PDB file of C-alpha atoms in Angstrom:
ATOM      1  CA  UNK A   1    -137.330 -64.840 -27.800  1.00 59.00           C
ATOM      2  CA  UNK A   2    -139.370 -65.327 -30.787  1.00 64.00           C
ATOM      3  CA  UNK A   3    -138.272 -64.729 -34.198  1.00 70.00           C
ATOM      4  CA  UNK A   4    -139.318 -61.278 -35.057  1.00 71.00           C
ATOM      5  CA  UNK A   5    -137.681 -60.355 -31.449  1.00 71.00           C
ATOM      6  CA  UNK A   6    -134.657 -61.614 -32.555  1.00 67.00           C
ATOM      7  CA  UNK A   7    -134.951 -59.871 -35.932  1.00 68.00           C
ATOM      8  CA  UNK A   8    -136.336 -57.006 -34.331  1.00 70.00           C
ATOM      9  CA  UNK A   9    -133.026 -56.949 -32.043  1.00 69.00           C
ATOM     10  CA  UNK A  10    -130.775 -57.574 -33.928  1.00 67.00           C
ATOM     11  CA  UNK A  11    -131.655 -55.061 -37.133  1.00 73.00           C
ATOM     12  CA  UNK A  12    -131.152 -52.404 -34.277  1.00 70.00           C
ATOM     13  CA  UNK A  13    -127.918 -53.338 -33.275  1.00 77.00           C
ATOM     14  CA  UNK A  14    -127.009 -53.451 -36.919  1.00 75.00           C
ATOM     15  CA  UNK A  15    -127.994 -50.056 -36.913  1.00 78.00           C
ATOM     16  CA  UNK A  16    -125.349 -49.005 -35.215  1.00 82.00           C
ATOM     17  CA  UNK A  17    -122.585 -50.822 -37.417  1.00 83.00           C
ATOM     18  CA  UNK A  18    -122.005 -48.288 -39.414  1.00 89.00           C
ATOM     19  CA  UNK A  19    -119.417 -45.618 -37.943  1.00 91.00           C
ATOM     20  CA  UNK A  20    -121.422 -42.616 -38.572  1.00 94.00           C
ATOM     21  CA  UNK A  21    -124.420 -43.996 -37.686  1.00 92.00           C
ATOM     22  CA  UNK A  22    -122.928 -44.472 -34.039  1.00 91.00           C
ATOM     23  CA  UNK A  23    -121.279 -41.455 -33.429  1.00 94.00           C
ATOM     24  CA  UNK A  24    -124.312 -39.635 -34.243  1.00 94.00           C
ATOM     25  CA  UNK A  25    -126.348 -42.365 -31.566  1.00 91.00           C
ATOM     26  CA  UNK A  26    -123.420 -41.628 -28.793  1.00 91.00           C
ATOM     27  CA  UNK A  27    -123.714 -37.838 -29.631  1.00 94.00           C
ATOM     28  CA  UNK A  28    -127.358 -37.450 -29.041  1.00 94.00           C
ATOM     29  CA  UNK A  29    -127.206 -39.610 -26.329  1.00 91.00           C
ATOM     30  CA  UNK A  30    -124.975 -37.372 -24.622  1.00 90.00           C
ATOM     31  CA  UNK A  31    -126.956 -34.405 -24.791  1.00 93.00           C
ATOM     32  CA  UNK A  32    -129.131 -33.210 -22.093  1.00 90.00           C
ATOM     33  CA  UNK A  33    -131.976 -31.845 -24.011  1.00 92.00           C
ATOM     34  CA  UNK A  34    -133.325 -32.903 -28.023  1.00 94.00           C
ATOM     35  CA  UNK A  35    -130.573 -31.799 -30.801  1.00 94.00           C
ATOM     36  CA  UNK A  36    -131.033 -30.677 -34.244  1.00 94.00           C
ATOM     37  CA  UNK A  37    -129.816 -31.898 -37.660  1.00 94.00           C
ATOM     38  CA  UNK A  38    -127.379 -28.997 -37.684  1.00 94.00           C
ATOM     39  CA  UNK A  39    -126.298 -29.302 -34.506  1.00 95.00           C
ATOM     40  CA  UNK A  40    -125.071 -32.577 -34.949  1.00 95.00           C
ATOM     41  CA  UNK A  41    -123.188 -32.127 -38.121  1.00 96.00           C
ATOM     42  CA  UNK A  42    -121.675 -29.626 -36.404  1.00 95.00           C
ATOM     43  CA  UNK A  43    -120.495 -31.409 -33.419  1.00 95.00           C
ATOM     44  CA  UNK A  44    -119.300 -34.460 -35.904  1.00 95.00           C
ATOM     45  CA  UNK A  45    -117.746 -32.716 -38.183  1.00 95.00           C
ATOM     46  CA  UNK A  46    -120.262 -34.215 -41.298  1.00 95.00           C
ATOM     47  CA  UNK A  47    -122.215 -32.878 -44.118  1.00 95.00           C
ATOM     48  CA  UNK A  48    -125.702 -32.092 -42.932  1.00 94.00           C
ATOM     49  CA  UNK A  49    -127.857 -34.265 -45.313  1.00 95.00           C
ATOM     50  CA  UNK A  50    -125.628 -36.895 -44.151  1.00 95.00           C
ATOM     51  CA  UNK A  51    -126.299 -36.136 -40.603  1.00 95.00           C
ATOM     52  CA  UNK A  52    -129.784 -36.278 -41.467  1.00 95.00           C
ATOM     53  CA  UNK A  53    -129.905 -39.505 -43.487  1.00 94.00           C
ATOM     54  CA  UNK A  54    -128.297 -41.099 -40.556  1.00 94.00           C
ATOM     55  CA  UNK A  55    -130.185 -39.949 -37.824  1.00 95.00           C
ATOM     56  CA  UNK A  56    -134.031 -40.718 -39.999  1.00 95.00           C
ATOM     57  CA  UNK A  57    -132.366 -44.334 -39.940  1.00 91.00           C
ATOM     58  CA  UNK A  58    -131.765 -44.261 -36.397  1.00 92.00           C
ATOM     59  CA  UNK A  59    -135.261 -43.492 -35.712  1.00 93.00           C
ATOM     60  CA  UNK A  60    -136.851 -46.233 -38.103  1.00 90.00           C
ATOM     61  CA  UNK A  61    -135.004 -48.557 -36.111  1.00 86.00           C
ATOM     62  CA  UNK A  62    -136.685 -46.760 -32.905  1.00 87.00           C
ATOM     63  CA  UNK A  63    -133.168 -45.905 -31.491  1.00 89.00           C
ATOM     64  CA  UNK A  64    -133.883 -42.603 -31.184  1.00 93.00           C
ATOM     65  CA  UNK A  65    -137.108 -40.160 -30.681  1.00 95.00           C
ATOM     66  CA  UNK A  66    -138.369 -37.151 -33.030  1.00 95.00           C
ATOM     67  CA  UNK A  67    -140.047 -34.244 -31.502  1.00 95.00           C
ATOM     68  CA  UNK A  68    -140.400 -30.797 -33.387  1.00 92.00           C
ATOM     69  CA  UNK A  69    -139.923 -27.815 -31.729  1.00 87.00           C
ATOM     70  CA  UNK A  70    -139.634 -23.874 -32.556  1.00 78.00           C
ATOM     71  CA  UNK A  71    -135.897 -23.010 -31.837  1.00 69.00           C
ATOM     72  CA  UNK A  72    -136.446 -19.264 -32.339  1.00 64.00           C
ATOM     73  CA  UNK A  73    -138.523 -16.732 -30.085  1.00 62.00           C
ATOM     74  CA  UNK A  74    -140.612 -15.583 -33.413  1.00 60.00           C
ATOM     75  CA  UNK A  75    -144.292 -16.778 -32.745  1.00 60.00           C
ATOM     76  CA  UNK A  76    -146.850 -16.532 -35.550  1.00 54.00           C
ATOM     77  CA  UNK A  77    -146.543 -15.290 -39.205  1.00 57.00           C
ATOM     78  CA  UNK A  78    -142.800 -15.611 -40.419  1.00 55.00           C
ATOM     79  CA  UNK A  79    -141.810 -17.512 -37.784  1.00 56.00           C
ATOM     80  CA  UNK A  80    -141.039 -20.444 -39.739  1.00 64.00           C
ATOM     81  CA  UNK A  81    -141.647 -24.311 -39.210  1.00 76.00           C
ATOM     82  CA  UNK A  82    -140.497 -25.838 -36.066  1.00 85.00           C
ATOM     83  CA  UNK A  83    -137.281 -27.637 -36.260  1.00 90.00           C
ATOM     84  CA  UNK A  84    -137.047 -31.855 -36.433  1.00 93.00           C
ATOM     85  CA  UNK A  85    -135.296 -33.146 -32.971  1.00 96.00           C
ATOM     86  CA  UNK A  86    -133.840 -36.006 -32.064  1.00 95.00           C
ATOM     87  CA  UNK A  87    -133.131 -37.618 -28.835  1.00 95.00           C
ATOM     88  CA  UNK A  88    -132.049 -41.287 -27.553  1.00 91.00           C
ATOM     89  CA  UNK A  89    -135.107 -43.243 -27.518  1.00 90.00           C
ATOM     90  CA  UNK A  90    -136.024 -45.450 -24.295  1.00 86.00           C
ATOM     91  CA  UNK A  91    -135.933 -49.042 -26.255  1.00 79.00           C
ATOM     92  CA  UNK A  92    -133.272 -51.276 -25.262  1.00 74.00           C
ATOM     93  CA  UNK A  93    -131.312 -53.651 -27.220  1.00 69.00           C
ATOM     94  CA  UNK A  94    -129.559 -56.836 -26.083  1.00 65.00           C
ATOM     95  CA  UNK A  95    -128.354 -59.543 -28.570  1.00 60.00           C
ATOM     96  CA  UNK A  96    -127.463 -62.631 -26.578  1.00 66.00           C
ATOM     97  CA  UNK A  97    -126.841 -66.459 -28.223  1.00 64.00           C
ATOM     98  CA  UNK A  98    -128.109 -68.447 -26.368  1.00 77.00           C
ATOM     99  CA  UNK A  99    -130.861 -66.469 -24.684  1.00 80.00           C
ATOM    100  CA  UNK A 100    -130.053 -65.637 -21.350  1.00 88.00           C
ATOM    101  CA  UNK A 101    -133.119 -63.967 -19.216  1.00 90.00           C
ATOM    102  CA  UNK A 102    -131.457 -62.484 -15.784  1.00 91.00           C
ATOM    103  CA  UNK A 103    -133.745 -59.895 -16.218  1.00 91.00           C
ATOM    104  CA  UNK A 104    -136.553 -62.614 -15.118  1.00 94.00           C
ATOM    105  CA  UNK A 105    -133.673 -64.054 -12.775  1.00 95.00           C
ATOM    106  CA  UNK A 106    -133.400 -60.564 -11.374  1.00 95.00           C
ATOM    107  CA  UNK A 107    -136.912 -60.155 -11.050  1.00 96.00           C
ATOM    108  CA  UNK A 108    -137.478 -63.421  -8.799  1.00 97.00           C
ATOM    109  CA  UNK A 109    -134.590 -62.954  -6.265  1.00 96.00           C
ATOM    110  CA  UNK A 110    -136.063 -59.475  -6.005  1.00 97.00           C
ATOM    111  CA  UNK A 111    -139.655 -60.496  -5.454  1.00 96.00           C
ATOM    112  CA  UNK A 112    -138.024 -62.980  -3.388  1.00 96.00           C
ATOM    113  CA  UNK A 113    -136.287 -60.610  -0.851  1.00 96.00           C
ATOM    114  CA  UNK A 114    -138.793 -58.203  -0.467  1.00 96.00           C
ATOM    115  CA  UNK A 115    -141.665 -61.213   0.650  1.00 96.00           C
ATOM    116  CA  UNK A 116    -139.266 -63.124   2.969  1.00 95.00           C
ATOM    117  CA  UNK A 117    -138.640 -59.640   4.250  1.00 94.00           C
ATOM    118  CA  UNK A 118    -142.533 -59.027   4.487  1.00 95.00           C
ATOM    119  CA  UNK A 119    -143.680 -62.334   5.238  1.00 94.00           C
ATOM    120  CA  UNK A 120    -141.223 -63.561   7.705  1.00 94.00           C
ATOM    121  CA  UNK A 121    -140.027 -66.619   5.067  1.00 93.00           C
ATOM    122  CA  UNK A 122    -136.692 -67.728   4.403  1.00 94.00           C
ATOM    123  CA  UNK A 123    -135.091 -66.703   1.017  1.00 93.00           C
ATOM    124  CA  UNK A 124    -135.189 -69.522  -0.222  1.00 93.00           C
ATOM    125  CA  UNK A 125    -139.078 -70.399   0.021  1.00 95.00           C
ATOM    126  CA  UNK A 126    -139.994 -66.899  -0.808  1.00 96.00           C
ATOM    127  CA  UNK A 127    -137.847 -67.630  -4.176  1.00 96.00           C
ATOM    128  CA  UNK A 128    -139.731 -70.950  -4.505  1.00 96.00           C
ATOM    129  CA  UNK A 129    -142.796 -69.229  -4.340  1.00 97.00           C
ATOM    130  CA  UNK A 130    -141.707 -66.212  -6.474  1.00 97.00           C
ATOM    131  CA  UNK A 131    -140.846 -68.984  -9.353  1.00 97.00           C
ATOM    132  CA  UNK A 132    -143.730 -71.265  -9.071  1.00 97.00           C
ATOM    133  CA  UNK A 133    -145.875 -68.381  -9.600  1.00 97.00           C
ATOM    134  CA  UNK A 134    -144.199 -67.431 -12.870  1.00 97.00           C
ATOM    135  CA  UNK A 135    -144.115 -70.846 -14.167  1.00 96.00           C
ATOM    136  CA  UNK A 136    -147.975 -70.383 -13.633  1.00 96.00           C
ATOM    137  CA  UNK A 137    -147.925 -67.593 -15.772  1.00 96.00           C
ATOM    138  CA  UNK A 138    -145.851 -69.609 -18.640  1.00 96.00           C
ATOM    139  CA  UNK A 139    -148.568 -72.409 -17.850  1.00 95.00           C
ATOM    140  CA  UNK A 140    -151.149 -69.985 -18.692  1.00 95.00           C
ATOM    141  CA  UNK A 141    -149.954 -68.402 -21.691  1.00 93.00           C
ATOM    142  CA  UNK A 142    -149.526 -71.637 -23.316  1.00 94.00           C
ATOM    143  CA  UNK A 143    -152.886 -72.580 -22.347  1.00 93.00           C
ATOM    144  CA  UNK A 144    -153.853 -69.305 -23.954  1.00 94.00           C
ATOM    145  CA  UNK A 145    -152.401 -69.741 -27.025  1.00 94.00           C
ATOM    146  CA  UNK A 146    -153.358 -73.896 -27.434  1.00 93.00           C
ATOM    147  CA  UNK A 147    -157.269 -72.089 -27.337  1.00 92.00           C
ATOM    148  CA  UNK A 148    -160.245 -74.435 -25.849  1.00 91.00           C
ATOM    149  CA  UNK A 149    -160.388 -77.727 -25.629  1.00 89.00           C
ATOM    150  CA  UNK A 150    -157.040 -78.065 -27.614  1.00 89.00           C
ATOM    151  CA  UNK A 151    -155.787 -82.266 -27.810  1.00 89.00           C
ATOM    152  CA  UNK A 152    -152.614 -83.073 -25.685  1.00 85.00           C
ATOM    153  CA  UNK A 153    -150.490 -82.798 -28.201  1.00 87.00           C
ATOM    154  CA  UNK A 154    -151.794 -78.901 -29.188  1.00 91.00           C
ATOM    155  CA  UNK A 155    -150.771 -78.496 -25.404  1.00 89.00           C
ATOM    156  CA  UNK A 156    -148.007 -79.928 -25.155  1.00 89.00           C
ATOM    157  CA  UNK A 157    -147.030 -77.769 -28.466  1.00 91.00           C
ATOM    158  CA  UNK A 158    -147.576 -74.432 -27.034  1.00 93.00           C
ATOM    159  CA  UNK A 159    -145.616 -75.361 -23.705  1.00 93.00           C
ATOM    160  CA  UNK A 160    -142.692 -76.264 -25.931  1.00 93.00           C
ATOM    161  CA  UNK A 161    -143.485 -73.054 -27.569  1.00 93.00           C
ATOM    162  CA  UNK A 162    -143.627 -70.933 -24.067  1.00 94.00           C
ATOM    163  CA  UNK A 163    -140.580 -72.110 -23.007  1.00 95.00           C
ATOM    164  CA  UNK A 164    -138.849 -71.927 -26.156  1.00 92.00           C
ATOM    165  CA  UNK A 165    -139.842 -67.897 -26.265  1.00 90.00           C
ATOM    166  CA  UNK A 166    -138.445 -67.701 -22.200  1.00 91.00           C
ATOM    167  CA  UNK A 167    -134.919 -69.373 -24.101  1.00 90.00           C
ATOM    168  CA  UNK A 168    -135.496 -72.820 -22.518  1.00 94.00           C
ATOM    169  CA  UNK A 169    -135.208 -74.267 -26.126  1.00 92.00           C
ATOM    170  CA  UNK A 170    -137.100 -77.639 -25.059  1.00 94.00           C
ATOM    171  CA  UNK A 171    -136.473 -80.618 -27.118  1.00 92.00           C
ATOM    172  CA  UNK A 172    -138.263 -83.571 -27.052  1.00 86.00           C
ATOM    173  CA  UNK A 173    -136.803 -87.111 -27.371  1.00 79.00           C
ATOM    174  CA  UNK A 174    -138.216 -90.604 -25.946  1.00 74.00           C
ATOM    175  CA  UNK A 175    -141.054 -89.985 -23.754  1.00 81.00           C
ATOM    176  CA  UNK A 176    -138.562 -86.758 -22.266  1.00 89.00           C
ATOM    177  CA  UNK A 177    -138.744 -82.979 -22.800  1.00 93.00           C
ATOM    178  CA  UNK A 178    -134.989 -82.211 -22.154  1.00 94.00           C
ATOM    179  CA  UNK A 179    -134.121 -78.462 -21.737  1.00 95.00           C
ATOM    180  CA  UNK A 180    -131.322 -77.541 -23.997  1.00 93.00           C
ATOM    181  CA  UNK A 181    -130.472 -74.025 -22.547  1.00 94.00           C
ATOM    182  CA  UNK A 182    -130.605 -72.818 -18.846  1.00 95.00           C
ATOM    183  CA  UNK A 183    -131.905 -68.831 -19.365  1.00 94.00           C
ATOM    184  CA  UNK A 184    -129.799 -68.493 -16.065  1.00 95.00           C
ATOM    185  CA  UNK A 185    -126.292 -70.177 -17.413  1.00 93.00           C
ATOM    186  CA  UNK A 186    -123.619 -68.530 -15.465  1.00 92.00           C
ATOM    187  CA  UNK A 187    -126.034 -67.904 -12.098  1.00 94.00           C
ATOM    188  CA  UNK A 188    -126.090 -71.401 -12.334  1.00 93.00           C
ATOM    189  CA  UNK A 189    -122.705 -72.063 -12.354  1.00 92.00           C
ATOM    190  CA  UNK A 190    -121.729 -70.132  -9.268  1.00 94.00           C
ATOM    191  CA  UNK A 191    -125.238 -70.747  -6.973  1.00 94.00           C
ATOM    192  CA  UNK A 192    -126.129 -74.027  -8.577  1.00 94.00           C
ATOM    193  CA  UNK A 193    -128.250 -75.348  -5.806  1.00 94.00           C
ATOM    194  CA  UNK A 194    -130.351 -72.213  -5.501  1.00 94.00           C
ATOM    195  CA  UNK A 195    -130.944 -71.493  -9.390  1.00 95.00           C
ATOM    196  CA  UNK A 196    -131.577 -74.803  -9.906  1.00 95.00           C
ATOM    197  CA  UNK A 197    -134.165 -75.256  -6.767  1.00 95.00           C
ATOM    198  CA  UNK A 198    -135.823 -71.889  -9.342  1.00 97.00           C
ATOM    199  CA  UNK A 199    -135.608 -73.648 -12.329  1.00 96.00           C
ATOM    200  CA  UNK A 200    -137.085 -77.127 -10.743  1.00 97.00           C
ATOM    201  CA  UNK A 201    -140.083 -74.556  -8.966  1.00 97.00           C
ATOM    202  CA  UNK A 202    -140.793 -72.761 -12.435  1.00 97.00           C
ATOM    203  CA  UNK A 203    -140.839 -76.385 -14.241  1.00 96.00           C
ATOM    204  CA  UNK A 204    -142.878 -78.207 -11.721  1.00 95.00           C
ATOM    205  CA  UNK A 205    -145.681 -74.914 -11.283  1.00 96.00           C
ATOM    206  CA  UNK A 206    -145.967 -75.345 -15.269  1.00 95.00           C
ATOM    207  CA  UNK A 207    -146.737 -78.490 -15.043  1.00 92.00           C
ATOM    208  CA  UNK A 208    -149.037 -78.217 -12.483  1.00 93.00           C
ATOM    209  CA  UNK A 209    -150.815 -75.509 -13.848  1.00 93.00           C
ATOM    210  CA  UNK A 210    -152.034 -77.247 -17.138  1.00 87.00           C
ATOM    211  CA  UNK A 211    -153.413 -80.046 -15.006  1.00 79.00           C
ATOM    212  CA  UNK A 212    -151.822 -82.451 -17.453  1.00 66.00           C
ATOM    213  CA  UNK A 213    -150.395 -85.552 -15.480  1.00 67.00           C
ATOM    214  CA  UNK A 214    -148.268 -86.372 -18.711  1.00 80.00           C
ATOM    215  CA  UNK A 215    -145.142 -85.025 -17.681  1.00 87.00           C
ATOM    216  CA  UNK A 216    -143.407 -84.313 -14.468  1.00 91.00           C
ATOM    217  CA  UNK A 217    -140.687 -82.006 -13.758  1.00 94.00           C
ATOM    218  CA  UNK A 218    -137.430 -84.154 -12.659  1.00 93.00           C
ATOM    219  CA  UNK A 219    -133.817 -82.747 -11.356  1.00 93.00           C
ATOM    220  CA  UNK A 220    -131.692 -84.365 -13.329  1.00 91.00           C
ATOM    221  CA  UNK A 221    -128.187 -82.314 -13.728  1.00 88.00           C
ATOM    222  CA  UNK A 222    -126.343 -82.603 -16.844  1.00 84.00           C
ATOM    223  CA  UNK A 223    -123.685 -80.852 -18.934  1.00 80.00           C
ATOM    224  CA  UNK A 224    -124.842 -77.954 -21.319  1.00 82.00           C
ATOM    225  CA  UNK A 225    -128.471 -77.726 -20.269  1.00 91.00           C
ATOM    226  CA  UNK A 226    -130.844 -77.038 -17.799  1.00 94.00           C
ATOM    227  CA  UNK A 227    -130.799 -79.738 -14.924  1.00 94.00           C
ATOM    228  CA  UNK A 228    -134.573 -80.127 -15.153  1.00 95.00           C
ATOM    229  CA  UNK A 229    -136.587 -82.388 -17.647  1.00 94.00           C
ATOM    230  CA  UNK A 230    -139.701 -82.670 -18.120  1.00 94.00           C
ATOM    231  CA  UNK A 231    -140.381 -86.147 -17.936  1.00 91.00           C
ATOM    232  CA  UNK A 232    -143.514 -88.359 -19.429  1.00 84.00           C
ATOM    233  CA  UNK A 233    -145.455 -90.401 -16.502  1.00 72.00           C
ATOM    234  CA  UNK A 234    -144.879 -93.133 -19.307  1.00 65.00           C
ATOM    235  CA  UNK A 235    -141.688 -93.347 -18.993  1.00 50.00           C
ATOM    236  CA  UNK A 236    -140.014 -94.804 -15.646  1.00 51.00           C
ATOM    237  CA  UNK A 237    -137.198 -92.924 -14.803  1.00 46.00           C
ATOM    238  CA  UNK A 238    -134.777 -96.635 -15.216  1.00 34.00           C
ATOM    239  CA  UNK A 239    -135.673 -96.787 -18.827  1.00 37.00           C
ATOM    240  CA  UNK A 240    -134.374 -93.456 -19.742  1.00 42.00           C
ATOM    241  CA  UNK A 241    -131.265 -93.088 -21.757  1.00 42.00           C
ATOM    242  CA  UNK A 242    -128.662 -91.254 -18.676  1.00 38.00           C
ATOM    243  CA  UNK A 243    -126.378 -88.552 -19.727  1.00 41.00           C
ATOM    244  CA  UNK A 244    -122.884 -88.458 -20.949  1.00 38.00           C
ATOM    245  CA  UNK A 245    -122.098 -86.164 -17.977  1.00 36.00           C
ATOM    246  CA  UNK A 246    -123.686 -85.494 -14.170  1.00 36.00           C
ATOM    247  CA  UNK A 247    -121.969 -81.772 -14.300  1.00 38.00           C
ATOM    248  CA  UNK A 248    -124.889 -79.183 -13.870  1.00 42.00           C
ATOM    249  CA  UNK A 249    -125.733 -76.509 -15.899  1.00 46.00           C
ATOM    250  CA  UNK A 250    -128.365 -75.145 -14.235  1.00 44.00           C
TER     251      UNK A 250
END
């Protein structure tokens, strides 16, 4: 999530703080077809300027729709100007600290089940293969945005900065890229082995992908984070500092 996301996000859902504001959101969204100004204040009970102040707000924030539409039969001449509606926009809004993506979890035990299905695989490798080819595409988009022929570190930068935006919130410290949120926190806590096998496929494909031998992707499970590092090829794996805990997160 980057930061106007988050801002973005969360100036919606403090749309909806104020009282009227989200009776008038619940309203609407309960209605089968667009409703008027007047037709709200009427249903709530409010003053209709108020209605209306309320429900312009809601649509700044893009929680709801405007259409206008002639409510009468008159055509033409006299028939007057067509009336603002509102109606519950499609955008949705999800505030979560820390990020948490099982949407993209979703997504890859989906994609998952419908190739081992198709392609005779087990789950399992048809979720390893679902994941390495979306840490390809994180690969890729950081490659994108370090431009050509960027140095390692302006690589390594825009990694960080891919996974940070997927809520991996990487964190680098002696020669190791630890991962200081798991996206997939409480999948991981009740089907460790398989999320993590995901995580450890999505690391390892980014790596991969960038055709950057500096780091390797490493399971190494630890309390409150991920259970994969990134690891430099510098840095032997005996001369690392170990972990206060072997509990996995992820």
């Amino acid at each position: 999530m980057t930061r106007d996301d988050l801002a973005a996000s969360v100036a919606g859902v403090a749309a909806l703080a104020d009282p009227v504001r989200r009776d008038l959101y619940l309203y609407v969204s309960a209605q089968p077809a667009p409703v008027s100004r007047d037709q709200a204040s009427d249903a709530l009970g409010i003053a209709r300027h108020t209605a209306k102040f309320h429900l312009d707000k809601l649509a700044e924030e893009g929680l709801l729709d405007i259409t206008f539409k002639r409510l009468s039969e008159r055509r033409g001449p006299g028939a007057g100007r067509p009336t603002k509606l509102y109606s519950r926009s499609s955008r949705q809004l999800s505030v979560i600290l820390p990020v948490r993506r099982y949407d993209l979890a979703g997504k890859l035990l989906a994609t998952a089940i419908d190739d081992a299905a198709a392609q005779g695989t087990t789950p399992a490798e048809a979720l390893k293969a679902a994941a390495t080819d979306w840490g390809r595409s994180v690969a890729d988009q950081a490659r994108a945005a370090a431009g050509p022929r960027p140095s390692p570190e302006q690589l390594l930068a825009c990694t960080c900065q891919a996974l940070g935006e997927n809520g991996y919130e990487p964190h680098g410290t002696g020669g190791t890229i630890v991962l200081r949120n798991c996206p997939f926190d409480a999948l991981a806590r009740e089907h460790t082995e398989l999320v993590c096998g995901m995580n450890l496929a999505i690391m390892t494909a980014v790596t991969e992908q960038l055709h950057d031998p500096a780091f390797t992707a490493r399971l190494e499970p630890a309390s409150d984070r991920c259970c994969v590092v990134l690891v430099s090829a510098d840095v032997p794996a005996m001369h690392r500092q170990p972990e206060e805990s072997t509990s996995p997160s992820s």
